Amino acid sequence: MIYLLGNEKYFVSWLPSYFVNLSTGFKELGRESEILMDLDREFDKKDVIIVIDYVDLPKAIDLKNKLGENSPILVSHSHGSSAFLLGCKAKGDRAKEERELRAMDIVACNTEWHTQTMIEEMGVSAVYTGYPIDFDSIKRSKAKTKEKGKIVVGGRLEQDRQLFIAVEALLPYGKSVVFCCPHGKEWAEKIWGGDGIDRYEEIFQFKWDCPQEEFYRELATAEIVTTFGCIDTLNLSIIEGYTLGAYPLVPHKLPYLEYVSEGYEPYSLKDIRRRIDEKPDIKVTVDKYDYRLVAQRYLDAIDERIDRK
């Protein structure tokens, strides 16, 4: 049996869709799965537990330590940000994440570059699965018209999202720019300073604590979706925006180049603005993140591990 371990209060806003899309993919492929909110039951050593939220990793590790060789197969997906040189991390984050992920039998990764980085930097049992996306569900939010010149920047405003560069690059576009943040203003102020955030709110639009439905409405009327992330394991916002008809403007670096053929020269204000104004032709390939394909990659990795037991 495949169990998906979740909880009632997810650490980050995109986890519920990951949870739902993956379990739906298993069902459509004819494999049973069950949702758990705790690990208070008996498990067989060929059962599989997929840990959805990183805060639940210690629970799974405790179970493994308790059961030893009879432990079920443990699977985690990981953003793995502390494995990256430019990743946003506090003191001790890398050691903690490395310790937790090395205890997993399988670490599922969003992109091939992400997978290779996790193997090289942390020595974990990483496999490429991709991120499970329900494109048909997203497309239901499409709008009939776009707002001319509208640019959406999605995601959290941590250090690796380089807010200062975003502000300088986007100054000419003013209120046409909308930052959609899954967290509150206070959280951003702790990183970038309260006076700075107040000033930026005078120049651009900010949607704080932006729920997914509102985010999709903003993306659906945007001409461009962009990011200033110096690193990422995928950047779901870019793919969601593209699916809703926005032009994806990304840095010309991995992992973005796994699904967008080219992007702006990193840190080049001139090239960023040129691409905003001209929207040069690019090729985008995101079908590989369809939830059914991702679920199948999970099953391939799981079945291989079961066979080894």
PDB file of C-alpha atoms in Angstrom:
ATOM      1  CA  MET A   1       0.000   0.000   0.000  1.00  0.00           C
ATOM      2  CA  ILE A   2       1.101   3.549  -0.736  1.00  0.00           C
ATOM      3  CA  TYR A   3       0.390   6.016   2.049  1.00  0.00           C
ATOM      4  CA  LEU A   4       0.592   9.787   1.656  1.00  0.00           C
ATOM      5  CA  LEU A   5       1.415  11.465   4.955  1.00  0.00           C
ATOM      6  CA  GLY A   6      -0.107  14.922   5.244  1.00  0.00           C
ATOM      7  CA  ASN A   7      -1.250  17.247   7.995  1.00  0.00           C
ATOM      8  CA  GLU A   8      -3.979  19.767   8.661  1.00  0.00           C
ATOM      9  CA  LYS A   9      -1.764  22.867   8.395  1.00  0.00           C
ATOM     10  CA  TYR A  10       0.719  22.719   5.544  1.00  0.00           C
ATOM     11  CA  PHE A  11       4.026  24.541   5.867  1.00  0.00           C
ATOM     12  CA  VAL A  12       3.831  26.088   2.378  1.00  0.00           C
ATOM     13  CA  SER A  13       0.827  26.950   0.231  1.00  0.00           C
ATOM     14  CA  TRP A  14       1.494  24.678  -2.757  1.00  0.00           C
ATOM     15  CA  LEU A  15       1.633  21.418  -0.798  1.00  0.00           C
ATOM     16  CA  PRO A  16      -2.121  20.635  -0.908  1.00  0.00           C
ATOM     17  CA  SER A  17      -2.143  20.572  -4.729  1.00  0.00           C
ATOM     18  CA  TYR A  18       0.961  18.361  -4.739  1.00  0.00           C
ATOM     19  CA  PHE A  19      -0.856  16.029  -2.373  1.00  0.00           C
ATOM     20  CA  VAL A  20      -4.103  15.896  -4.365  1.00  0.00           C
ATOM     21  CA  ASN A  21      -2.522  15.664  -7.824  1.00  0.00           C
ATOM     22  CA  LEU A  22      -0.163  12.859  -6.851  1.00  0.00           C
ATOM     23  CA  SER A  23      -2.880  10.750  -5.214  1.00  0.00           C
ATOM     24  CA  THR A  24      -5.164  11.353  -8.220  1.00  0.00           C
ATOM     25  CA  GLY A  25      -2.368  10.218 -10.529  1.00  0.00           C
ATOM     26  CA  PHE A  26      -1.915   6.989  -8.580  1.00  0.00           C
ATOM     27  CA  LYS A  27      -5.658   6.308  -8.728  1.00  0.00           C
ATOM     28  CA  GLU A  28      -5.852   6.880 -12.488  1.00  0.00           C
ATOM     29  CA  LEU A  29      -2.895   4.521 -12.967  1.00  0.00           C
ATOM     30  CA  GLY A  30      -4.704   1.805 -11.024  1.00  0.00           C
ATOM     31  CA  ARG A  31      -2.633   1.949  -7.826  1.00  0.00           C
ATOM     32  CA  GLU A  32      -4.228   2.226  -4.420  1.00  0.00           C
ATOM     33  CA  SER A  33      -3.139   4.947  -2.057  1.00  0.00           C
ATOM     34  CA  GLU A  34      -4.407   6.175   1.267  1.00  0.00           C
ATOM     35  CA  ILE A  35      -4.118   9.540   2.984  1.00  0.00           C
ATOM     36  CA  LEU A  36      -2.748   9.544   6.543  1.00  0.00           C
ATOM     37  CA  MET A  37      -2.535  12.315   9.101  1.00  0.00           C
ATOM     38  CA  ASP A  38      -0.381  10.307  11.508  1.00  0.00           C
ATOM     39  CA  LEU A  39       1.684   7.113  11.614  1.00  0.00           C
ATOM     40  CA  ASP A  40      -0.181   5.413  14.473  1.00  0.00           C
ATOM     41  CA  ARG A  41      -0.809   2.037  12.761  1.00  0.00           C
ATOM     42  CA  GLU A  42       0.924  -1.163  11.712  1.00  0.00           C
ATOM     43  CA  PHE A  43       3.012  -1.131   8.519  1.00  0.00           C
ATOM     44  CA  ASP A  44       4.485  -3.830   6.309  1.00  0.00           C
ATOM     45  CA  LYS A  45       8.081  -3.439   5.139  1.00  0.00           C
ATOM     46  CA  LYS A  46       6.845  -3.254   1.537  1.00  0.00           C
ATOM     47  CA  ASP A  47       4.407  -0.455   2.317  1.00  0.00           C
ATOM     48  CA  VAL A  48       5.381   3.003   1.093  1.00  0.00           C
ATOM     49  CA  ILE A  49       5.038   6.281   3.003  1.00  0.00           C
ATOM     50  CA  ILE A  50       5.350   9.470   0.964  1.00  0.00           C
ATOM     51  CA  VAL A  51       6.069  12.412   3.261  1.00  0.00           C
ATOM     52  CA  ILE A  52       4.333  15.457   1.777  1.00  0.00           C
ATOM     53  CA  ASP A  53       5.353  18.170   4.255  1.00  0.00           C
ATOM     54  CA  TYR A  54       8.972  18.617   5.355  1.00  0.00           C
ATOM     55  CA  VAL A  55       7.905  19.226   8.965  1.00  0.00           C
ATOM     56  CA  ASP A  56       6.727  15.595   9.091  1.00  0.00           C
ATOM     57  CA  LEU A  57      10.119  14.108   8.142  1.00  0.00           C
ATOM     58  CA  PRO A  58      11.120  13.566  11.813  1.00  0.00           C
ATOM     59  CA  LYS A  59       7.954  11.460  12.349  1.00  0.00           C
ATOM     60  CA  ALA A  60       8.913   9.172   9.483  1.00  0.00           C
ATOM     61  CA  ILE A  61      12.510   8.906  10.682  1.00  0.00           C
ATOM     62  CA  ASP A  62      11.350   7.984  14.198  1.00  0.00           C
ATOM     63  CA  LEU A  63       9.232   5.201  12.679  1.00  0.00           C
ATOM     64  CA  LYS A  64      12.199   3.931  10.678  1.00  0.00           C
ATOM     65  CA  ASN A  65      14.423   3.913  13.752  1.00  0.00           C
ATOM     66  CA  LYS A  66      11.749   2.042  15.704  1.00  0.00           C
ATOM     67  CA  LEU A  67      11.063  -0.648  13.070  1.00  0.00           C
ATOM     68  CA  GLY A  68      14.597  -1.083  11.684  1.00  0.00           C
ATOM     69  CA  GLU A  69      14.705  -3.598   8.808  1.00  0.00           C
ATOM     70  CA  ASN A  70      10.913  -3.908   8.956  1.00  0.00           C
ATOM     71  CA  SER A  71      10.411  -0.215   8.256  1.00  0.00           C
ATOM     72  CA  PRO A  72       8.233   0.698   5.259  1.00  0.00           C
ATOM     73  CA  ILE A  73       9.849   2.439   2.291  1.00  0.00           C
ATOM     74  CA  LEU A  74      10.141   6.162   3.017  1.00  0.00           C
ATOM     75  CA  VAL A  75       9.816   8.728   0.238  1.00  0.00           C
ATOM     76  CA  SER A  76      10.203  12.502   0.442  1.00  0.00           C
ATOM     77  CA  HIS A  77      10.044  15.214  -2.159  1.00  0.00           C
ATOM     78  CA  SER A  78      12.331  18.114  -1.378  1.00  0.00           C
ATOM     79  CA  HIS A  79      12.924  21.626  -2.569  1.00  0.00           C
ATOM     80  CA  GLY A  80      16.495  20.975  -1.431  1.00  0.00           C
ATOM     81  CA  SER A  81      17.360  24.676  -1.311  1.00  0.00           C
ATOM     82  CA  SER A  82      20.187  24.204   1.157  1.00  0.00           C
ATOM     83  CA  ALA A  83      22.005  21.996  -1.360  1.00  0.00           C
ATOM     84  CA  PHE A  84      22.505  25.018  -3.614  1.00  0.00           C
ATOM     85  CA  LEU A  85      25.331  27.507  -3.180  1.00  0.00           C
ATOM     86  CA  LEU A  86      22.919  30.430  -3.606  1.00  0.00           C
ATOM     87  CA  GLY A  87      20.097  28.825  -1.644  1.00  0.00           C
ATOM     88  CA  CYS A  88      18.379  30.674   1.183  1.00  0.00           C
ATOM     89  CA  LYS A  89      19.297  28.939   4.426  1.00  0.00           C
ATOM     90  CA  ALA A  90      19.694  29.657   8.112  1.00  0.00           C
ATOM     91  CA  LYS A  91      22.515  28.328  10.284  1.00  0.00           C
ATOM     92  CA  GLY A  92      22.157  24.563  10.566  1.00  0.00           C
ATOM     93  CA  ASP A  93      19.537  24.167   7.806  1.00  0.00           C
ATOM     94  CA  ARG A  94      21.850  22.288   5.455  1.00  0.00           C
ATOM     95  CA  ALA A  95      22.977  19.792   8.106  1.00  0.00           C
ATOM     96  CA  LYS A  96      19.381  19.201   9.227  1.00  0.00           C
ATOM     97  CA  GLU A  97      18.069  18.707   5.690  1.00  0.00           C
ATOM     98  CA  GLU A  98      20.981  16.467   4.738  1.00  0.00           C
ATOM     99  CA  ARG A  99      20.431  14.291   7.813  1.00  0.00           C
ATOM    100  CA  GLU A 100      16.691  13.979   7.207  1.00  0.00           C
ATOM    101  CA  LEU A 101      16.913  13.268   3.482  1.00  0.00           C
ATOM    102  CA  ARG A 102      19.679  10.703   3.868  1.00  0.00           C
ATOM    103  CA  ALA A 103      17.249   8.756   6.045  1.00  0.00           C
ATOM    104  CA  MET A 104      14.802   8.545   3.126  1.00  0.00           C
ATOM    105  CA  ASP A 105      14.859   5.584   0.736  1.00  0.00           C
ATOM    106  CA  ILE A 106      13.796   7.848  -2.151  1.00  0.00           C
ATOM    107  CA  VAL A 107      14.041  11.622  -2.543  1.00  0.00           C
ATOM    108  CA  ALA A 108      11.822  12.771  -5.431  1.00  0.00           C
ATOM    109  CA  CYS A 109      13.048  15.897  -7.234  1.00  0.00           C
ATOM    110  CA  ASN A 110      11.345  18.449  -9.470  1.00  0.00           C
ATOM    111  CA  THR A 111      13.913  18.701 -12.289  1.00  0.00           C
ATOM    112  CA  GLU A 112      16.878  16.744 -13.590  1.00  0.00           C
ATOM    113  CA  TRP A 113      19.248  19.517 -12.505  1.00  0.00           C
ATOM    114  CA  HIS A 114      17.701  19.457  -9.026  1.00  0.00           C
ATOM    115  CA  THR A 115      18.179  15.681  -8.908  1.00  0.00           C
ATOM    116  CA  GLN A 116      21.837  15.827  -9.891  1.00  0.00           C
ATOM    117  CA  THR A 117      22.531  18.601  -7.394  1.00  0.00           C
ATOM    118  CA  MET A 118      20.980  16.615  -4.549  1.00  0.00           C
ATOM    119  CA  ILE A 119      23.075  13.558  -5.421  1.00  0.00           C
ATOM    120  CA  GLU A 120      26.329  15.494  -5.718  1.00  0.00           C
ATOM    121  CA  GLU A 121      25.885  17.837  -2.761  1.00  0.00           C
ATOM    122  CA  MET A 122      24.053  15.654  -0.245  1.00  0.00           C
ATOM    123  CA  GLY A 123      24.618  12.091  -1.370  1.00  0.00           C
ATOM    124  CA  VAL A 124      20.933  11.220  -1.078  1.00  0.00           C
ATOM    125  CA  SER A 125      18.933   8.637  -3.066  1.00  0.00           C
ATOM    126  CA  ALA A 126      17.481  11.248  -5.401  1.00  0.00           C
ATOM    127  CA  VAL A 127      15.352  10.457  -8.458  1.00  0.00           C
ATOM    128  CA  TYR A 128      13.780  12.752 -11.024  1.00  0.00           C
ATOM    129  CA  THR A 129       9.984  12.665 -10.853  1.00  0.00           C
ATOM    130  CA  GLY A 130       8.906  16.210 -11.683  1.00  0.00           C
ATOM    131  CA  TYR A 131       6.174  18.224 -10.011  1.00  0.00           C
ATOM    132  CA  PRO A 132       2.597  16.868 -10.454  1.00  0.00           C
ATOM    133  CA  ILE A 133       0.495  19.536 -12.190  1.00  0.00           C
ATOM    134  CA  ASP A 134      -3.167  19.321 -13.220  1.00  0.00           C
ATOM    135  CA  PHE A 135      -3.081  21.575 -16.277  1.00  0.00           C
ATOM    136  CA  ASP A 136      -6.798  21.178 -17.041  1.00  0.00           C
ATOM    137  CA  SER A 137      -7.666  22.431 -13.568  1.00  0.00           C
ATOM    138  CA  ILE A 138      -5.429  25.495 -13.954  1.00  0.00           C
ATOM    139  CA  LYS A 139      -6.856  26.301 -17.405  1.00  0.00           C
ATOM    140  CA  ARG A 140     -10.315  26.678 -15.896  1.00  0.00           C
ATOM    141  CA  SER A 141      -9.098  30.010 -14.489  1.00  0.00           C
ATOM    142  CA  LYS A 142      -8.280  31.480 -17.931  1.00  0.00           C
ATOM    143  CA  ALA A 143      -9.547  35.004 -18.581  1.00  0.00           C
ATOM    144  CA  LYS A 144     -11.052  36.285 -21.833  1.00  0.00           C
ATOM    145  CA  THR A 145      -8.813  39.369 -21.930  1.00  0.00           C
ATOM    146  CA  LYS A 146      -5.381  40.452 -20.716  1.00  0.00           C
ATOM    147  CA  GLU A 147      -4.483  43.706 -18.958  1.00  0.00           C
ATOM    148  CA  LYS A 148      -2.058  45.522 -21.242  1.00  0.00           C
ATOM    149  CA  GLY A 149       1.476  45.562 -19.844  1.00  0.00           C
ATOM    150  CA  LYS A 150       0.602  43.634 -16.673  1.00  0.00           C
ATOM    151  CA  ILE A 151       3.523  41.727 -15.104  1.00  0.00           C
ATOM    152  CA  VAL A 152       3.075  39.227 -12.265  1.00  0.00           C
ATOM    153  CA  VAL A 153       5.877  38.143  -9.944  1.00  0.00           C
ATOM    154  CA  GLY A 154       4.801  35.106  -7.937  1.00  0.00           C
ATOM    155  CA  GLY A 155       6.130  33.390  -4.844  1.00  0.00           C
ATOM    156  CA  ARG A 156       7.755  34.146  -1.538  1.00  0.00           C
ATOM    157  CA  LEU A 157      10.065  37.124  -1.096  1.00  0.00           C
ATOM    158  CA  GLU A 158      13.039  35.374   0.455  1.00  0.00           C
ATOM    159  CA  GLN A 159      16.626  36.435  -0.174  1.00  0.00           C
ATOM    160  CA  ASP A 160      17.096  34.156  -3.177  1.00  0.00           C
ATOM    161  CA  ARG A 161      14.231  35.961  -4.970  1.00  0.00           C
ATOM    162  CA  GLN A 162      16.434  39.088  -5.128  1.00  0.00           C
ATOM    163  CA  LEU A 163      13.805  41.739  -4.445  1.00  0.00           C
ATOM    164  CA  PHE A 164      16.282  44.609  -4.901  1.00  0.00           C
ATOM    165  CA  ILE A 165      17.085  43.494  -8.451  1.00  0.00           C
ATOM    166  CA  ALA A 166      13.372  42.986  -9.171  1.00  0.00           C
ATOM    167  CA  VAL A 167      12.555  46.491  -7.945  1.00  0.00           C
ATOM    168  CA  GLU A 168      15.272  48.151 -10.022  1.00  0.00           C
ATOM    169  CA  ALA A 169      14.516  46.143 -13.165  1.00  0.00           C
ATOM    170  CA  LEU A 170      10.765  46.754 -12.980  1.00  0.00           C
ATOM    171  CA  LEU A 171      10.781  50.442 -11.987  1.00  0.00           C
ATOM    172  CA  PRO A 172       9.694  51.654 -15.458  1.00  0.00           C
ATOM    173  CA  TYR A 173       6.534  49.510 -15.277  1.00  0.00           C
ATOM    174  CA  GLY A 174       5.233  50.781 -11.924  1.00  0.00           C
ATOM    175  CA  LYS A 175       1.705  49.766 -10.989  1.00  0.00           C
ATOM    176  CA  SER A 176       1.546  47.353 -13.927  1.00  0.00           C
ATOM    177  CA  VAL A 177       3.667  45.047 -11.749  1.00  0.00           C
ATOM    178  CA  VAL A 178       1.919  42.809  -9.225  1.00  0.00           C
ATOM    179  CA  PHE A 179       3.854  40.848  -6.587  1.00  0.00           C
ATOM    180  CA  CYS A 180       1.689  37.926  -5.422  1.00  0.00           C
ATOM    181  CA  CYS A 181       3.057  36.666  -2.109  1.00  0.00           C
ATOM    182  CA  PRO A 182       1.832  33.580  -0.211  1.00  0.00           C
ATOM    183  CA  HIS A 183       2.932  35.198   3.069  1.00  0.00           C
ATOM    184  CA  GLY A 184       2.096  38.401   4.922  1.00  0.00           C
ATOM    185  CA  LYS A 185       3.755  41.786   4.710  1.00  0.00           C
ATOM    186  CA  GLU A 186       5.333  41.370   8.145  1.00  0.00           C
ATOM    187  CA  TRP A 187       7.277  38.334   6.937  1.00  0.00           C
ATOM    188  CA  ALA A 188       8.739  40.310   4.029  1.00  0.00           C
ATOM    189  CA  GLU A 189       9.591  43.238   6.297  1.00  0.00           C
ATOM    190  CA  LYS A 190      11.793  41.021   8.449  1.00  0.00           C
ATOM    191  CA  ILE A 191      13.952  40.235   5.413  1.00  0.00           C
ATOM    192  CA  TRP A 192      13.877  43.455   3.373  1.00  0.00           C
ATOM    193  CA  GLY A 193      13.079  46.122   5.981  1.00  0.00           C
ATOM    194  CA  GLY A 194       9.754  47.769   6.768  1.00  0.00           C
ATOM    195  CA  ASP A 195      10.601  51.184   5.306  1.00  0.00           C
ATOM    196  CA  GLY A 196      11.747  49.565   2.072  1.00  0.00           C
ATOM    197  CA  ILE A 197       8.573  47.508   1.684  1.00  0.00           C
ATOM    198  CA  ASP A 198       6.427  50.598   2.380  1.00  0.00           C
ATOM    199  CA  ARG A 199       8.273  52.476  -0.371  1.00  0.00           C
ATOM    200  CA  TYR A 200       7.926  49.603  -2.831  1.00  0.00           C
ATOM    201  CA  GLU A 201       4.177  49.496  -2.173  1.00  0.00           C
ATOM    202  CA  GLU A 202       3.991  53.082  -3.445  1.00  0.00           C
ATOM    203  CA  ILE A 203       5.550  51.989  -6.754  1.00  0.00           C
ATOM    204  CA  PHE A 204       4.144  48.489  -7.390  1.00  0.00           C
ATOM    205  CA  GLN A 205       1.138  46.420  -6.366  1.00  0.00           C
ATOM    206  CA  PHE A 206       1.549  43.787  -3.648  1.00  0.00           C
ATOM    207  CA  LYS A 207      -0.949  41.028  -2.852  1.00  0.00           C
ATOM    208  CA  TRP A 208      -0.083  39.764   0.628  1.00  0.00           C
ATOM    209  CA  ASP A 209      -1.255  36.356   1.872  1.00  0.00           C
ATOM    210  CA  CYS A 210      -2.421  35.758  -1.691  1.00  0.00           C
ATOM    211  CA  PRO A 211      -4.549  32.579  -1.913  1.00  0.00           C
ATOM    212  CA  GLN A 212      -4.224  30.330  -4.958  1.00  0.00           C
ATOM    213  CA  GLU A 213      -7.571  31.383  -6.453  1.00  0.00           C
ATOM    214  CA  GLU A 214      -6.621  35.059  -6.378  1.00  0.00           C
ATOM    215  CA  PHE A 215      -3.148  34.271  -7.703  1.00  0.00           C
ATOM    216  CA  TYR A 216      -4.680  32.474 -10.678  1.00  0.00           C
ATOM    217  CA  ARG A 217      -6.938  35.464 -11.349  1.00  0.00           C
ATOM    218  CA  GLU A 218      -3.894  37.725 -11.424  1.00  0.00           C
ATOM    219  CA  LEU A 219      -1.975  35.358 -13.694  1.00  0.00           C
ATOM    220  CA  ALA A 220      -4.948  34.951 -16.025  1.00  0.00           C
ATOM    221  CA  THR A 221      -4.987  38.680 -16.830  1.00  0.00           C
ATOM    222  CA  ALA A 222      -1.198  39.119 -16.972  1.00  0.00           C
ATOM    223  CA  GLU A 223       0.832  39.478 -20.149  1.00  0.00           C
ATOM    224  CA  ILE A 224       4.058  38.380 -18.447  1.00  0.00           C
ATOM    225  CA  VAL A 225       4.925  36.140 -15.505  1.00  0.00           C
ATOM    226  CA  THR A 226       8.468  36.464 -14.237  1.00  0.00           C
ATOM    227  CA  THR A 227      10.900  35.565 -11.488  1.00  0.00           C
ATOM    228  CA  PHE A 228      14.158  36.964 -10.197  1.00  0.00           C
ATOM    229  CA  GLY A 229      15.101  33.807  -8.343  1.00  0.00           C
ATOM    230  CA  CYS A 230      18.831  33.162  -8.490  1.00  0.00           C
ATOM    231  CA  ILE A 231      18.119  29.480  -7.834  1.00  0.00           C
ATOM    232  CA  ASP A 232      15.042  27.303  -7.890  1.00  0.00           C
ATOM    233  CA  THR A 233      14.108  23.657  -8.183  1.00  0.00           C
ATOM    234  CA  LEU A 234      11.294  24.388 -10.674  1.00  0.00           C
ATOM    235  CA  ASN A 235       9.300  27.616 -10.055  1.00  0.00           C
ATOM    236  CA  LEU A 236       5.691  26.520 -10.275  1.00  0.00           C
ATOM    237  CA  SER A 237       4.460  30.109 -10.721  1.00  0.00           C
ATOM    238  CA  ILE A 238       6.142  30.370 -14.119  1.00  0.00           C
ATOM    239  CA  ILE A 239       4.462  27.199 -15.373  1.00  0.00           C
ATOM    240  CA  GLU A 240       1.077  28.216 -13.939  1.00  0.00           C
ATOM    241  CA  GLY A 241       1.364  31.631 -15.574  1.00  0.00           C
ATOM    242  CA  TYR A 242       2.331  30.150 -18.932  1.00  0.00           C
ATOM    243  CA  THR A 243      -0.611  27.747 -18.721  1.00  0.00           C
ATOM    244  CA  LEU A 244      -2.879  30.757 -18.218  1.00  0.00           C
ATOM    245  CA  GLY A 245      -1.455  32.537 -21.254  1.00  0.00           C
ATOM    246  CA  ALA A 246       1.303  34.713 -19.787  1.00  0.00           C
ATOM    247  CA  TYR A 247       4.732  35.052 -21.398  1.00  0.00           C
ATOM    248  CA  PRO A 248       7.318  33.294 -19.158  1.00  0.00           C
ATOM    249  CA  LEU A 249      10.306  35.567 -18.468  1.00  0.00           C
ATOM    250  CA  VAL A 250      13.007  33.618 -16.624  1.00  0.00           C
ATOM    251  CA  PRO A 251      16.766  33.823 -16.043  1.00  0.00           C
ATOM    252  CA  HIS A 252      18.878  32.053 -18.678  1.00  0.00           C
ATOM    253  CA  LYS A 253      20.039  29.317 -16.314  1.00  0.00           C
ATOM    254  CA  LEU A 254      19.006  25.987 -14.879  1.00  0.00           C
ATOM    255  CA  PRO A 255      16.495  24.715 -13.923  1.00  0.00           C
ATOM    256  CA  TYR A 256      14.399  27.141 -15.994  1.00  0.00           C
ATOM    257  CA  LEU A 257      16.106  26.043 -19.215  1.00  0.00           C
ATOM    258  CA  GLU A 258      14.700  22.532 -18.739  1.00  0.00           C
ATOM    259  CA  TYR A 259      11.310  23.873 -19.825  1.00  0.00           C
ATOM    260  CA  VAL A 260      11.923  27.353 -21.337  1.00  0.00           C
ATOM    261  CA  SER A 261      14.306  27.561 -24.299  1.00  0.00           C
ATOM    262  CA  GLU A 262      15.900  30.878 -23.335  1.00  0.00           C
ATOM    263  CA  GLY A 263      15.690  33.679 -20.824  1.00  0.00           C
ATOM    264  CA  TYR A 264      17.180  36.987 -19.792  1.00  0.00           C
ATOM    265  CA  GLU A 265      20.842  37.392 -18.964  1.00  0.00           C
ATOM    266  CA  PRO A 266      20.915  37.188 -15.151  1.00  0.00           C
ATOM    267  CA  TYR A 267      21.385  40.552 -13.420  1.00  0.00           C
ATOM    268  CA  SER A 268      21.162  42.480 -16.728  1.00  0.00           C
ATOM    269  CA  LEU A 269      18.576  45.242 -16.372  1.00  0.00           C
ATOM    270  CA  LYS A 270      18.931  46.073 -20.060  1.00  0.00           C
ATOM    271  CA  ASP A 271      18.169  42.524 -21.211  1.00  0.00           C
ATOM    272  CA  ILE A 272      15.306  42.084 -18.723  1.00  0.00           C
ATOM    273  CA  ARG A 273      13.602  45.257 -19.959  1.00  0.00           C
ATOM    274  CA  ARG A 274      14.258  44.413 -23.614  1.00  0.00           C
ATOM    275  CA  ARG A 275      12.558  41.054 -23.217  1.00  0.00           C
ATOM    276  CA  ILE A 276       9.620  42.605 -21.367  1.00  0.00           C
ATOM    277  CA  ASP A 277       9.112  45.074 -24.192  1.00  0.00           C
ATOM    278  CA  GLU A 278       9.798  42.729 -27.132  1.00  0.00           C
ATOM    279  CA  LYS A 279       8.726  39.288 -25.832  1.00  0.00           C
ATOM    280  CA  PRO A 280      11.041  37.381 -28.215  1.00  0.00           C
ATOM    281  CA  ASP A 281       9.872  33.989 -29.458  1.00  0.00           C
ATOM    282  CA  ILE A 282      10.728  31.095 -27.147  1.00  0.00           C
ATOM    283  CA  LYS A 283       9.867  27.416 -26.875  1.00  0.00           C
ATOM    284  CA  VAL A 284       8.175  26.157 -23.709  1.00  0.00           C
ATOM    285  CA  THR A 285       7.865  22.456 -22.816  1.00  0.00           C
ATOM    286  CA  VAL A 286       5.876  21.716 -19.665  1.00  0.00           C
ATOM    287  CA  ASP A 287       3.838  18.609 -20.593  1.00  0.00           C
ATOM    288  CA  LYS A 288       6.354  16.420 -18.740  1.00  0.00           C
ATOM    289  CA  TYR A 289       4.951  17.774 -15.458  1.00  0.00           C
ATOM    290  CA  ASP A 290       1.465  16.359 -16.087  1.00  0.00           C
ATOM    291  CA  TYR A 291       0.448  14.710 -12.821  1.00  0.00           C
ATOM    292  CA  ARG A 292      -0.064  11.305 -14.476  1.00  0.00           C
ATOM    293  CA  LEU A 293       3.465  11.243 -15.863  1.00  0.00           C
ATOM    294  CA  VAL A 294       4.873  12.345 -12.527  1.00  0.00           C
ATOM    295  CA  ALA A 295       2.858   9.694 -10.668  1.00  0.00           C
ATOM    296  CA  GLN A 296       4.229   7.055 -13.053  1.00  0.00           C
ATOM    297  CA  ARG A 297       7.817   8.150 -12.347  1.00  0.00           C
ATOM    298  CA  TYR A 298       7.082   7.855  -8.636  1.00  0.00           C
ATOM    299  CA  LEU A 299       5.717   4.343  -9.161  1.00  0.00           C
ATOM    300  CA  ASP A 300       8.727   3.301 -11.237  1.00  0.00           C
ATOM    301  CA  ALA A 301      11.094   4.385  -8.455  1.00  0.00           C
ATOM    302  CA  ILE A 302       8.896   2.813  -5.765  1.00  0.00           C
ATOM    303  CA  ASP A 303       8.532  -0.523  -7.586  1.00  0.00           C
ATOM    304  CA  GLU A 304      12.279  -0.723  -8.132  1.00  0.00           C
ATOM    305  CA  ARG A 305      12.828  -0.183  -4.419  1.00  0.00           C
ATOM    306  CA  ILE A 306      10.196  -2.784  -3.466  1.00  0.00           C
ATOM    307  CA  ASP A 307      11.879  -5.324  -5.726  1.00  0.00           C
ATOM    308  CA  ARG A 308      15.162  -4.745  -3.887  1.00  0.00           C
ATOM    309  CA  LYS A 309      13.462  -5.573  -0.568  1.00  0.00           C
TER     310      LYS A 309
END
